[in-house]
Amino acid sequence: MNEKETSHLPHCTIPQPTPSWLQGFTPLLQQARWLSNNDKNKEALTLALAEYKRQPSLEALEQAFDSHLELEQFEQAKALLKEMKKLGATAAFLDLQKATYYFITQKVSLLKRYVKQAFEHKNQLDARHKAFLYFLQGSVALVQNKPETIPFTQALRYSYLLMPSELGLCYLMRGLIRLEQDAYEAAYRDAQSSLRAYTKNDDAYYLRAMAGYFSGHLSHLLEDTNRVLQSKEETIDADSKEAMRKIQNALPPEPLVIDKDFIAELYKQFYGELDEVLDTPKSLSDCVYTLTKERLETILENALQKSVAYLEQAFGLLKQPDLPQKISQIKERLQARAAKDFTPVCLRLTTPDCTALTEETIKQWQEDIGAVFDAMQTIYDAVIEETDRLVEAYHLPVYVDNKKQK
């Protein structure tokens, strides 16, 4: 089609560089997939049919088929299966599309049948379609009350080929199974991954709220429970909403609690720069060249500044008038601790000649750098001690898992 022929069609801008899940498709189908992922299936259908008219292909028919299903135009979707067969679709491809049809229309016995048939010829499928077949396999097991995380894990091996909405759904399904298995930390990670991929699924907020509460990740709880409580009844059932109310009632009234997320963020503020530096070198000589005493002193100085700034920001939620004085005292104590326990150790570190490294010089350098890292850990422990002092001073609740410790 030329520009005149496509000017009347829906249009969207694809971000650059082109996401991996859009690569390999024609420009019209890229836009159709993008629109479909953003719940604009009417427009996606128009583009897919226009692409099919321009150049008949299974990819165009498949996108039109998927959009018909999302629009609940089931008869039109079913009619496209015959067109797919005429275009030479393999048995596995057709079985997968039929399985998708019965997954959406909730015909469980037929879904099981076509998933099983598709698996018999799965080598006929490309990686993207194998991923969706694994997803359907996991869904069948879930419907049969035999939940398995493995099919969803296998589907996630092809994450770069999945639409963000499909990717989010894979993480969600695996996370819900892990939640039922009381694997709360793993379920929380899946919820986070699901929401990173696709933010529009209210079930993922439910999963993060439940898994987060039972694994001690409390920072998202108010946002997540409110999101679920505001969901439509056809999206989130009454029992799930009641679970959200119970979690809200169990939350402490204080504006700040100390939980896993708080400590993880404090750790990131302190060690983030060092971790980044350690991830950069490609060889031992790079390490030796990078980790000089001057660089390490700067890293610790930055670590203390960021850690104290984080404490000041977080505890600032309490609006306590004596906090600025306490923060000033913390800075002084930590600087004194660094001068006593870190600086002397760091100054003993010497940088050997990278062009003439021997076994002996390497061993000595490794011992010296190890001592510097131990000294840095000592300063981090001091940061935690200062945090504990603030917690005690302001009588803050401390949560481990979902249990209040203080």
mmCIF file of C-alpha atoms in Angstrom:
data_model
loop_
_atom_site.group_PDB
_atom_site.id
_atom_site.type_symbol
_atom_site.label_atom_id
_atom_site.label_comp_id
_atom_site.label_asym_id
_atom_site.label_seq_id
_atom_site.Cartn_x
_atom_site.Cartn_y
_atom_site.Cartn_z
ATOM 1 C CA MET A 1 0.000 0.000 0.000
ATOM 2 C CA ASN A 2 1.185 3.494 -0.739
ATOM 3 C CA GLU A 3 0.815 6.480 1.600
ATOM 4 C CA LYS A 4 -2.535 7.477 0.048
ATOM 5 C CA GLU A 5 -3.988 4.011 0.569
ATOM 6 C CA THR A 6 -2.972 3.891 4.265
ATOM 7 C CA SER A 7 -3.781 7.488 5.230
ATOM 8 C CA HIS A 8 -7.319 6.550 6.363
ATOM 9 C CA LEU A 9 -6.078 3.718 8.605
ATOM 10 C CA PRO A 10 -5.472 3.971 12.361
ATOM 11 C CA HIS A 11 -1.924 5.031 13.114
ATOM 12 C CA CYS A 12 0.404 4.891 16.107
ATOM 13 C CA THR A 13 4.072 5.644 16.644
ATOM 14 C CA ILE A 14 6.303 2.668 17.415
ATOM 15 C CA PRO A 15 9.143 3.524 19.825
ATOM 16 C CA GLN A 16 12.688 3.214 18.572
ATOM 17 C CA PRO A 17 14.626 1.023 18.697
ATOM 18 C CA THR A 18 11.826 -1.343 17.752
ATOM 19 C CA PRO A 19 10.942 -3.608 20.715
ATOM 20 C CA SER A 20 11.933 -7.249 20.229
ATOM 21 C CA TRP A 21 8.303 -8.436 20.300
ATOM 22 C CA LEU A 22 7.544 -6.338 17.213
ATOM 23 C CA GLN A 23 10.580 -7.256 15.166
ATOM 24 C CA GLY A 24 10.010 -9.441 12.110
ATOM 25 C CA PHE A 25 6.531 -8.033 11.408
ATOM 26 C CA THR A 26 5.514 -5.679 8.613
ATOM 27 C CA PRO A 27 4.992 -2.003 9.559
ATOM 28 C CA LEU A 28 1.189 -2.370 9.584
ATOM 29 C CA LEU A 29 1.330 -5.474 11.773
ATOM 30 C CA GLN A 30 3.787 -3.822 14.137
ATOM 31 C CA GLN A 31 1.222 -1.071 14.664
ATOM 32 C CA ALA A 32 -1.584 -3.627 14.982
ATOM 33 C CA ARG A 33 0.303 -5.561 17.681
ATOM 34 C CA TRP A 34 1.168 -2.334 19.482
ATOM 35 C CA LEU A 35 -2.479 -1.232 19.481
ATOM 36 C CA SER A 36 -3.672 -4.671 20.547
ATOM 37 C CA ASN A 37 -1.272 -4.643 23.474
ATOM 38 C CA ASN A 38 -2.783 -1.293 24.477
ATOM 39 C CA ASP A 39 -6.384 -2.584 24.426
ATOM 40 C CA LYS A 40 -7.235 -0.958 21.095
ATOM 41 C CA ASN A 41 -8.345 -4.107 19.335
ATOM 42 C CA LYS A 42 -10.860 -2.437 17.039
ATOM 43 C CA GLU A 43 -8.044 -0.400 15.488
ATOM 44 C CA ALA A 44 -5.697 -3.416 15.557
ATOM 45 C CA LEU A 45 -8.289 -5.463 13.665
ATOM 46 C CA THR A 46 -8.628 -2.773 10.990
ATOM 47 C CA LEU A 47 -4.863 -2.739 10.446
ATOM 48 C CA ALA A 48 -4.575 -6.536 10.404
ATOM 49 C CA LEU A 49 -7.307 -6.865 7.777
ATOM 50 C CA ALA A 50 -5.717 -4.084 5.716
ATOM 51 C CA GLU A 51 -2.403 -5.926 5.849
ATOM 52 C CA TYR A 52 -4.118 -9.171 4.815
ATOM 53 C CA LYS A 53 -5.711 -7.396 1.855
ATOM 54 C CA ARG A 54 -2.320 -5.936 0.909
ATOM 55 C CA GLN A 55 -0.423 -9.211 1.292
ATOM 56 C CA PRO A 56 -2.201 -12.347 2.587
ATOM 57 C CA SER A 57 -0.226 -13.947 5.402
ATOM 58 C CA LEU A 58 -0.764 -16.113 8.469
ATOM 59 C CA GLU A 59 0.629 -13.317 10.667
ATOM 60 C CA ALA A 60 -2.089 -10.923 9.469
ATOM 61 C CA LEU A 61 -4.815 -13.531 9.904
ATOM 62 C CA GLU A 62 -3.545 -14.436 13.373
ATOM 63 C CA GLN A 63 -3.620 -10.788 14.510
ATOM 64 C CA ALA A 64 -7.141 -10.385 13.113
ATOM 65 C CA PHE A 65 -8.153 -13.630 14.837
ATOM 66 C CA ASP A 66 -6.758 -12.468 18.184
ATOM 67 C CA SER A 67 -8.447 -9.067 17.892
ATOM 68 C CA HIS A 68 -11.806 -10.678 17.054
ATOM 69 C CA LEU A 69 -11.465 -12.814 20.191
ATOM 70 C CA GLU A 70 -10.618 -9.820 22.368
ATOM 71 C CA LEU A 71 -13.657 -8.014 20.920
ATOM 72 C CA GLU A 72 -15.779 -11.138 21.623
ATOM 73 C CA GLN A 73 -16.559 -11.506 17.930
ATOM 74 C CA PHE A 74 -16.328 -15.255 18.129
ATOM 75 C CA GLU A 75 -18.049 -16.252 14.889
ATOM 76 C CA GLN A 76 -15.809 -13.943 12.865
ATOM 77 C CA ALA A 77 -12.762 -15.378 14.620
ATOM 78 C CA LYS A 78 -13.858 -18.937 13.882
ATOM 79 C CA ALA A 79 -14.300 -18.109 10.205
ATOM 80 C CA LEU A 80 -10.651 -17.040 9.995
ATOM 81 C CA LEU A 81 -9.504 -20.548 10.963
ATOM 82 C CA LYS A 82 -10.665 -21.764 7.519
ATOM 83 C CA GLU A 83 -8.677 -18.957 5.862
ATOM 84 C CA MET A 84 -5.600 -20.021 7.821
ATOM 85 C CA LYS A 85 -5.977 -23.557 6.556
ATOM 86 C CA LYS A 86 -6.281 -22.304 2.965
ATOM 87 C CA LEU A 87 -3.021 -20.381 3.408
ATOM 88 C CA GLY A 88 -1.225 -23.596 4.342
ATOM 89 C CA ALA A 89 -1.095 -23.370 8.147
ATOM 90 C CA THR A 90 0.439 -26.447 9.786
ATOM 91 C CA ALA A 91 -1.612 -28.780 11.966
ATOM 92 C CA ALA A 92 0.180 -27.507 15.081
ATOM 93 C CA PHE A 93 -0.499 -23.859 14.163
ATOM 94 C CA LEU A 94 -4.217 -24.546 13.621
ATOM 95 C CA ASP A 95 -4.489 -26.575 16.826
ATOM 96 C CA LEU A 96 -2.845 -23.719 18.747
ATOM 97 C CA GLN A 97 -5.319 -21.185 17.325
ATOM 98 C CA LYS A 98 -8.235 -23.474 18.174
ATOM 99 C CA ALA A 99 -6.851 -23.902 21.694
ATOM 100 C CA THR A 100 -6.651 -20.111 21.984
ATOM 101 C CA TYR A 101 -10.258 -19.839 20.823
ATOM 102 C CA TYR A 102 -11.468 -22.307 23.439
ATOM 103 C CA PHE A 103 -9.292 -20.697 26.115
ATOM 104 C CA ILE A 104 -11.017 -17.356 25.523
ATOM 105 C CA THR A 105 -14.487 -18.914 25.238
ATOM 106 C CA GLN A 106 -13.799 -21.084 28.339
ATOM 107 C CA LYS A 107 -14.589 -24.453 26.746
ATOM 108 C CA VAL A 108 -12.256 -26.500 28.938
ATOM 109 C CA SER A 109 -12.627 -29.952 27.377
ATOM 110 C CA LEU A 110 -11.942 -28.604 23.882
ATOM 111 C CA LEU A 111 -9.076 -26.457 25.187
ATOM 112 C CA LYS A 112 -7.427 -29.596 26.662
ATOM 113 C CA ARG A 113 -7.956 -31.509 23.436
ATOM 114 C CA TYR A 114 -6.320 -28.944 21.161
ATOM 115 C CA VAL A 115 -3.453 -28.186 23.542
ATOM 116 C CA LYS A 116 -2.685 -31.899 23.598
ATOM 117 C CA GLN A 117 -2.857 -32.116 19.798
ATOM 118 C CA ALA A 118 -0.644 -29.057 19.356
ATOM 119 C CA PHE A 119 1.968 -30.603 21.647
ATOM 120 C CA GLU A 120 2.081 -33.697 19.435
ATOM 121 C CA HIS A 121 3.372 -31.476 16.590
ATOM 122 C CA LYS A 122 5.025 -28.700 18.600
ATOM 123 C CA ASN A 123 8.240 -28.914 16.548
ATOM 124 C CA GLN A 124 6.241 -27.360 13.703
ATOM 125 C CA LEU A 125 5.886 -24.186 15.775
ATOM 126 C CA ASP A 126 8.311 -21.283 15.957
ATOM 127 C CA ALA A 127 9.559 -19.987 19.329
ATOM 128 C CA ARG A 128 6.815 -17.376 19.758
ATOM 129 C CA HIS A 129 4.038 -19.895 19.247
ATOM 130 C CA LYS A 130 5.754 -22.479 21.457
ATOM 131 C CA ALA A 131 5.775 -19.904 24.237
ATOM 132 C CA PHE A 132 2.010 -19.439 23.978
ATOM 133 C CA LEU A 133 1.488 -23.187 23.810
ATOM 134 C CA TYR A 134 3.367 -23.574 27.117
ATOM 135 C CA PHE A 135 1.185 -20.806 28.560
ATOM 136 C CA LEU A 136 -1.960 -22.674 27.511
ATOM 137 C CA GLN A 137 -0.567 -25.920 28.938
ATOM 138 C CA GLY A 138 -0.113 -24.194 32.294
ATOM 139 C CA SER A 139 -3.626 -22.759 32.070
ATOM 140 C CA VAL A 140 -5.106 -26.201 31.444
ATOM 141 C CA ALA A 141 -3.306 -27.595 34.507
ATOM 142 C CA LEU A 142 -4.608 -24.683 36.574
ATOM 143 C CA VAL A 143 -8.198 -25.289 35.462
ATOM 144 C CA GLN A 144 -7.819 -28.964 36.383
ATOM 145 C CA ASN A 145 -6.639 -28.006 39.896
ATOM 146 C CA LYS A 146 -3.189 -29.406 39.135
ATOM 147 C CA PRO A 147 -1.246 -26.125 39.113
ATOM 148 C CA GLU A 148 2.300 -26.258 37.737
ATOM 149 C CA THR A 149 4.757 -23.396 37.497
ATOM 150 C CA ILE A 150 6.981 -25.193 34.951
ATOM 151 C CA PRO A 151 4.903 -24.451 31.804
ATOM 152 C CA PHE A 152 4.866 -20.721 32.605
ATOM 153 C CA THR A 153 8.608 -20.796 33.313
ATOM 154 C CA GLN A 154 9.124 -22.461 29.926
ATOM 155 C CA ALA A 155 6.994 -19.784 28.246
ATOM 156 C CA LEU A 156 9.088 -17.083 29.942
ATOM 157 C CA ARG A 157 12.207 -18.451 28.247
ATOM 158 C CA TYR A 158 10.839 -16.686 25.163
ATOM 159 C CA SER A 159 9.931 -13.467 27.011
ATOM 160 C CA TYR A 160 11.544 -11.269 24.348
ATOM 161 C CA LEU A 161 8.990 -12.500 21.785
ATOM 162 C CA LEU A 162 5.873 -12.023 23.898
ATOM 163 C CA MET A 163 3.662 -8.941 23.921
ATOM 164 C CA PRO A 164 4.020 -7.095 27.247
ATOM 165 C CA SER A 165 0.403 -8.030 28.070
ATOM 166 C CA GLU A 166 1.197 -11.721 27.404
ATOM 167 C CA LEU A 167 4.431 -11.492 29.365
ATOM 168 C CA GLY A 168 2.638 -9.882 32.297
ATOM 169 C CA LEU A 169 0.041 -12.645 32.217
ATOM 170 C CA CYS A 170 2.698 -15.383 32.312
ATOM 171 C CA TYR A 171 4.327 -13.880 35.400
ATOM 172 C CA LEU A 172 0.896 -13.361 36.967
ATOM 173 C CA MET A 173 -0.216 -16.967 36.492
ATOM 174 C CA ARG A 174 3.047 -18.346 37.865
ATOM 175 C CA GLY A 175 2.887 -15.914 40.773
ATOM 176 C CA LEU A 176 -0.679 -16.911 41.681
ATOM 177 C CA ILE A 177 0.392 -20.550 41.810
ATOM 178 C CA ARG A 178 3.369 -19.664 44.014
ATOM 179 C CA LEU A 179 1.047 -17.675 46.274
ATOM 180 C CA GLU A 180 -1.129 -20.773 46.752
ATOM 181 C CA GLN A 181 2.031 -22.767 47.522
ATOM 182 C CA ASP A 182 2.989 -20.233 50.249
ATOM 183 C CA ALA A 183 6.125 -19.290 48.261
ATOM 184 C CA TYR A 184 5.475 -15.658 49.086
ATOM 185 C CA GLU A 185 8.859 -14.155 48.196
ATOM 186 C CA ALA A 186 8.847 -15.815 44.749
ATOM 187 C CA ALA A 187 5.218 -14.781 44.223
ATOM 188 C CA TYR A 188 6.118 -11.187 45.096
ATOM 189 C CA ARG A 189 8.947 -11.201 42.530
ATOM 190 C CA ASP A 190 6.534 -12.516 39.884
ATOM 191 C CA ALA A 191 4.046 -9.774 40.752
ATOM 192 C CA GLN A 192 6.759 -7.142 40.374
ATOM 193 C CA SER A 193 7.804 -8.627 37.012
ATOM 194 C CA SER A 194 4.181 -8.782 35.851
ATOM 195 C CA LEU A 195 3.624 -5.109 36.652
ATOM 196 C CA ARG A 196 6.918 -4.073 35.055
ATOM 197 C CA ALA A 197 5.765 -5.765 31.848
ATOM 198 C CA TYR A 198 2.147 -4.577 31.927
ATOM 199 C CA THR A 199 0.555 -2.224 34.455
ATOM 200 C CA LYS A 200 -3.108 -2.565 33.457
ATOM 201 C CA ASN A 201 -3.903 -5.945 35.037
ATOM 202 C CA ASP A 202 -5.639 -5.469 38.400
ATOM 203 C CA ASP A 203 -5.002 -9.125 39.310
ATOM 204 C CA ALA A 204 -1.278 -8.375 39.386
ATOM 205 C CA TYR A 205 -1.882 -5.682 42.021
ATOM 206 C CA TYR A 206 -3.865 -8.235 44.028
ATOM 207 C CA LEU A 207 -0.977 -10.695 43.760
ATOM 208 C CA ARG A 208 1.600 -8.089 44.823
ATOM 209 C CA ALA A 209 -0.558 -7.043 47.782
ATOM 210 C CA MET A 210 -1.071 -10.609 49.036
ATOM 211 C CA ALA A 211 2.482 -11.814 48.401
ATOM 212 C CA GLY A 212 3.963 -8.556 49.664
ATOM 213 C CA TYR A 213 1.999 -8.687 52.915
ATOM 214 C CA PHE A 214 3.058 -12.242 53.697
ATOM 215 C CA SER A 215 6.698 -11.740 52.672
ATOM 216 C CA GLY A 216 7.275 -8.420 54.437
ATOM 217 C CA HIS A 217 7.244 -6.090 51.405
ATOM 218 C CA LEU A 218 4.898 -3.398 52.669
ATOM 219 C CA SER A 219 5.842 -0.329 50.645
ATOM 220 C CA HIS A 220 3.291 -0.977 47.845
ATOM 221 C CA LEU A 221 0.462 -2.234 50.039
ATOM 222 C CA LEU A 222 -1.683 0.889 50.257
ATOM 223 C CA GLU A 223 -1.387 1.540 46.509
ATOM 224 C CA ASP A 224 -2.118 -2.091 45.625
ATOM 225 C CA THR A 225 -5.057 -2.637 47.994
ATOM 226 C CA ASN A 226 -6.689 0.633 46.900
ATOM 227 C CA ARG A 227 -6.230 -0.314 43.229
ATOM 228 C CA VAL A 228 -7.927 -3.687 43.784
ATOM 229 C CA LEU A 229 -10.761 -2.185 45.852
ATOM 230 C CA GLN A 230 -11.499 0.272 43.035
ATOM 231 C CA SER A 231 -11.643 -2.505 40.420
ATOM 232 C CA LYS A 232 -14.870 -3.464 38.704
ATOM 233 C CA GLU A 233 -16.733 -6.475 40.106
ATOM 234 C CA GLU A 234 -16.282 -8.445 36.864
ATOM 235 C CA THR A 235 -12.501 -7.982 37.183
ATOM 236 C CA ILE A 236 -11.938 -8.691 40.884
ATOM 237 C CA ASP A 237 -14.383 -10.806 42.908
ATOM 238 C CA ALA A 238 -15.831 -9.935 46.314
ATOM 239 C CA ASP A 239 -13.611 -12.409 48.221
ATOM 240 C CA SER A 240 -10.450 -10.818 46.811
ATOM 241 C CA LYS A 241 -11.682 -7.356 47.752
ATOM 242 C CA GLU A 242 -12.438 -8.546 51.271
ATOM 243 C CA ALA A 243 -8.856 -9.856 51.521
ATOM 244 C CA MET A 244 -7.648 -6.368 50.575
ATOM 245 C CA ARG A 245 -9.771 -4.779 53.331
ATOM 246 C CA LYS A 246 -8.322 -7.181 55.895
ATOM 247 C CA ILE A 247 -4.792 -6.253 54.827
ATOM 248 C CA GLN A 248 -5.601 -2.549 55.094
ATOM 249 C CA ASN A 249 -6.995 -3.061 58.584
ATOM 250 C CA ALA A 250 -3.803 -4.892 59.582
ATOM 251 C CA LEU A 251 -1.523 -2.112 58.342
ATOM 252 C CA PRO A 252 0.056 0.143 60.967
ATOM 253 C CA PRO A 253 -1.276 3.710 61.057
ATOM 254 C CA GLU A 254 2.242 5.197 61.051
ATOM 255 C CA PRO A 255 3.402 6.856 57.806
ATOM 256 C CA LEU A 256 6.645 4.845 57.933
ATOM 257 C CA VAL A 257 7.343 1.205 58.719
ATOM 258 C CA ILE A 258 10.645 -0.621 58.545
ATOM 259 C CA ASP A 259 10.320 -3.629 56.257
ATOM 260 C CA LYS A 260 12.264 -5.559 53.621
ATOM 261 C CA ASP A 261 11.784 -2.829 51.036
ATOM 262 C CA PHE A 262 13.121 -0.150 53.376
ATOM 263 C CA ILE A 263 16.263 -2.146 54.184
ATOM 264 C CA ALA A 264 16.770 -3.136 50.528
ATOM 265 C CA GLU A 265 16.636 0.521 49.485
ATOM 266 C CA LEU A 266 19.063 1.520 52.256
ATOM 267 C CA TYR A 267 21.457 -1.210 51.095
ATOM 268 C CA LYS A 268 21.138 0.038 47.507
ATOM 269 C CA GLN A 269 21.925 3.613 48.551
ATOM 270 C CA PHE A 270 25.058 2.478 50.397
ATOM 271 C CA TYR A 271 26.399 -0.210 48.060
ATOM 272 C CA GLY A 272 24.907 0.851 44.707
ATOM 273 C CA GLU A 273 27.955 2.710 43.386
ATOM 274 C CA LEU A 274 30.407 0.018 44.525
ATOM 275 C CA ASP A 275 28.293 -2.717 42.919
ATOM 276 C CA GLU A 276 28.214 -0.747 39.674
ATOM 277 C CA VAL A 277 31.992 -0.332 39.724
ATOM 278 C CA LEU A 278 32.517 -4.045 40.433
ATOM 279 C CA ASP A 279 30.240 -4.992 37.532
ATOM 280 C CA THR A 280 32.240 -2.892 35.054
ATOM 281 C CA PRO A 281 35.749 -4.456 34.916
ATOM 282 C CA LYS A 282 36.318 -7.260 32.424
ATOM 283 C CA SER A 283 39.634 -8.584 33.807
ATOM 284 C CA LEU A 284 41.762 -8.678 36.943
ATOM 285 C CA SER A 285 43.990 -5.876 35.645
ATOM 286 C CA ASP A 286 40.841 -3.767 35.064
ATOM 287 C CA CYS A 287 39.866 -4.377 38.697
ATOM 288 C CA VAL A 288 43.298 -3.393 39.954
ATOM 289 C CA TYR A 289 43.300 -0.271 37.812
ATOM 290 C CA THR A 290 39.749 0.724 38.834
ATOM 291 C CA LEU A 291 39.749 0.007 42.575
ATOM 292 C CA THR A 292 42.331 2.518 43.731
ATOM 293 C CA LYS A 293 42.321 3.870 47.265
ATOM 294 C CA GLU A 294 41.286 7.295 45.962
ATOM 295 C CA ARG A 295 38.300 5.798 44.108
ATOM 296 C CA LEU A 296 37.276 3.706 47.117
ATOM 297 C CA GLU A 297 37.440 6.691 49.463
ATOM 298 C CA THR A 298 35.161 8.609 47.092
ATOM 299 C CA ILE A 299 32.785 5.641 46.856
ATOM 300 C CA LEU A 300 32.464 5.444 50.646
ATOM 301 C CA GLU A 301 31.951 9.199 50.927
ATOM 302 C CA ASN A 302 29.138 9.007 48.343
ATOM 303 C CA ALA A 303 27.676 5.930 50.055
ATOM 304 C CA LEU A 304 27.409 7.768 53.375
ATOM 305 C CA GLN A 305 25.874 10.847 51.763
ATOM 306 C CA LYS A 306 23.245 8.801 49.931
ATOM 307 C CA SER A 307 22.441 6.617 52.953
ATOM 308 C CA VAL A 308 21.979 9.566 55.299
ATOM 309 C CA ALA A 309 19.919 11.424 52.670
ATOM 310 C CA TYR A 310 17.666 8.369 52.365
ATOM 311 C CA LEU A 311 17.210 8.177 56.147
ATOM 312 C CA GLU A 312 16.417 11.886 56.251
ATOM 313 C CA GLN A 313 13.858 11.573 53.471
ATOM 314 C CA ALA A 314 12.194 8.432 54.859
ATOM 315 C CA PHE A 315 12.046 9.535 58.489
ATOM 316 C CA GLY A 316 10.976 12.994 57.333
ATOM 317 C CA LEU A 317 7.500 11.478 56.802
ATOM 318 C CA LEU A 318 7.143 11.500 60.582
ATOM 319 C CA LYS A 319 7.500 15.322 60.709
ATOM 320 C CA GLN A 320 9.460 15.191 63.977
ATOM 321 C CA PRO A 321 10.985 18.585 64.911
ATOM 322 C CA ASP A 322 14.183 17.051 66.324
ATOM 323 C CA LEU A 323 14.959 14.994 63.186
ATOM 324 C CA PRO A 324 17.364 17.553 61.602
ATOM 325 C CA GLN A 325 19.437 17.538 64.800
ATOM 326 C CA LYS A 326 19.462 13.742 64.907
ATOM 327 C CA ILE A 327 20.506 13.527 61.233
ATOM 328 C CA SER A 328 23.343 15.992 61.862
ATOM 329 C CA GLN A 329 24.576 13.856 64.767
ATOM 330 C CA ILE A 330 24.350 10.709 62.626
ATOM 331 C CA LYS A 331 26.519 12.337 59.936
ATOM 332 C CA GLU A 332 29.157 13.248 62.512
ATOM 333 C CA ARG A 333 29.220 9.772 64.061
ATOM 334 C CA LEU A 334 29.445 8.015 60.700
ATOM 335 C CA GLN A 335 32.238 10.294 59.491
ATOM 336 C CA ALA A 336 34.162 9.635 62.687
ATOM 337 C CA ARG A 337 33.575 5.902 62.286
ATOM 338 C CA ALA A 338 34.822 6.010 58.689
ATOM 339 C CA ALA A 339 37.944 7.922 59.709
ATOM 340 C CA LYS A 340 38.656 5.350 62.417
ATOM 341 C CA ASP A 341 37.725 2.035 60.764
ATOM 342 C CA PHE A 342 37.886 2.624 57.006
ATOM 343 C CA THR A 343 40.434 5.284 56.064
ATOM 344 C CA PRO A 344 43.534 3.619 57.637
ATOM 345 C CA VAL A 345 42.714 0.311 55.933
ATOM 346 C CA CYS A 346 42.065 2.024 52.601
ATOM 347 C CA LEU A 347 45.348 3.947 52.777
ATOM 348 C CA ARG A 348 47.272 0.673 53.044
ATOM 349 C CA LEU A 349 45.971 -0.392 49.646
ATOM 350 C CA THR A 350 48.617 -0.099 46.953
ATOM 351 C CA THR A 351 48.019 -0.427 43.228
ATOM 352 C CA PRO A 352 50.469 -2.897 41.671
ATOM 353 C CA ASP A 353 51.854 -2.477 38.184
ATOM 354 C CA CYS A 354 49.158 -3.965 35.917
ATOM 355 C CA THR A 355 51.751 -4.728 33.216
ATOM 356 C CA ALA A 356 53.793 -6.955 35.537
ATOM 357 C CA LEU A 357 51.341 -8.758 37.798
ATOM 358 C CA THR A 358 52.826 -11.736 39.633
ATOM 359 C CA GLU A 359 51.157 -14.370 41.754
ATOM 360 C CA GLU A 360 52.599 -12.750 44.853
ATOM 361 C CA THR A 361 51.434 -9.211 44.020
ATOM 362 C CA ILE A 362 47.986 -10.492 43.069
ATOM 363 C CA LYS A 363 47.666 -12.363 46.365
ATOM 364 C CA GLN A 364 48.736 -9.305 48.357
ATOM 365 C CA TRP A 365 46.359 -7.032 46.468
ATOM 366 C CA GLN A 366 43.448 -9.454 46.994
ATOM 367 C CA GLU A 367 44.155 -9.501 50.735
ATOM 368 C CA ASP A 368 44.326 -5.700 50.870
ATOM 369 C CA ILE A 369 41.160 -5.158 48.837
ATOM 370 C CA GLY A 370 39.386 -7.778 50.951
ATOM 371 C CA ALA A 371 40.319 -5.810 54.068
ATOM 372 C CA VAL A 372 38.907 -2.626 52.470
ATOM 373 C CA PHE A 373 35.616 -4.387 51.685
ATOM 374 C CA ASP A 374 35.457 -5.709 55.273
ATOM 375 C CA ALA A 375 35.997 -2.159 56.554
ATOM 376 C CA MET A 376 33.228 -0.926 54.258
ATOM 377 C CA GLN A 377 30.901 -3.584 55.676
ATOM 378 C CA THR A 378 31.741 -2.272 59.149
ATOM 379 C CA ILE A 379 30.601 1.200 58.102
ATOM 380 C CA TYR A 380 27.400 -0.230 56.618
ATOM 381 C CA ASP A 381 26.763 -1.993 59.935
ATOM 382 C CA ALA A 382 27.166 1.417 61.580
ATOM 383 C CA VAL A 383 24.513 2.827 59.227
ATOM 384 C CA ILE A 384 22.156 0.039 60.307
ATOM 385 C CA GLU A 385 22.933 0.828 63.975
ATOM 386 C CA GLU A 386 22.017 4.456 63.371
ATOM 387 C CA THR A 387 18.793 3.355 61.668
ATOM 388 C CA ASP A 388 17.963 1.202 64.704
ATOM 389 C CA ARG A 389 18.505 4.230 66.946
ATOM 390 C CA LEU A 390 15.992 6.241 64.930
ATOM 391 C CA VAL A 391 13.516 3.357 64.985
ATOM 392 C CA GLU A 392 13.775 3.167 68.770
ATOM 393 C CA ALA A 393 13.583 6.940 69.217
ATOM 394 C CA TYR A 394 10.396 7.238 67.183
ATOM 395 C CA HIS A 395 8.832 3.887 68.267
ATOM 396 C CA LEU A 396 8.434 2.688 64.682
ATOM 397 C CA PRO A 397 6.966 -0.707 63.806
ATOM 398 C CA VAL A 398 9.394 -3.206 62.292
ATOM 399 C CA TYR A 399 8.002 -5.973 60.113
ATOM 400 C CA VAL A 400 9.622 -9.249 59.136
ATOM 401 C CA ASP A 401 7.361 -11.301 56.884
ATOM 402 C CA ASN A 402 3.901 -10.109 57.940
ATOM 403 C CA LYS A 403 4.711 -10.173 61.665
ATOM 404 C CA LYS A 404 5.347 -7.053 63.697
ATOM 405 C CA GLN A 405 8.661 -7.376 65.524
ATOM 406 C CA LYS A 406 8.648 -4.123 67.491
#
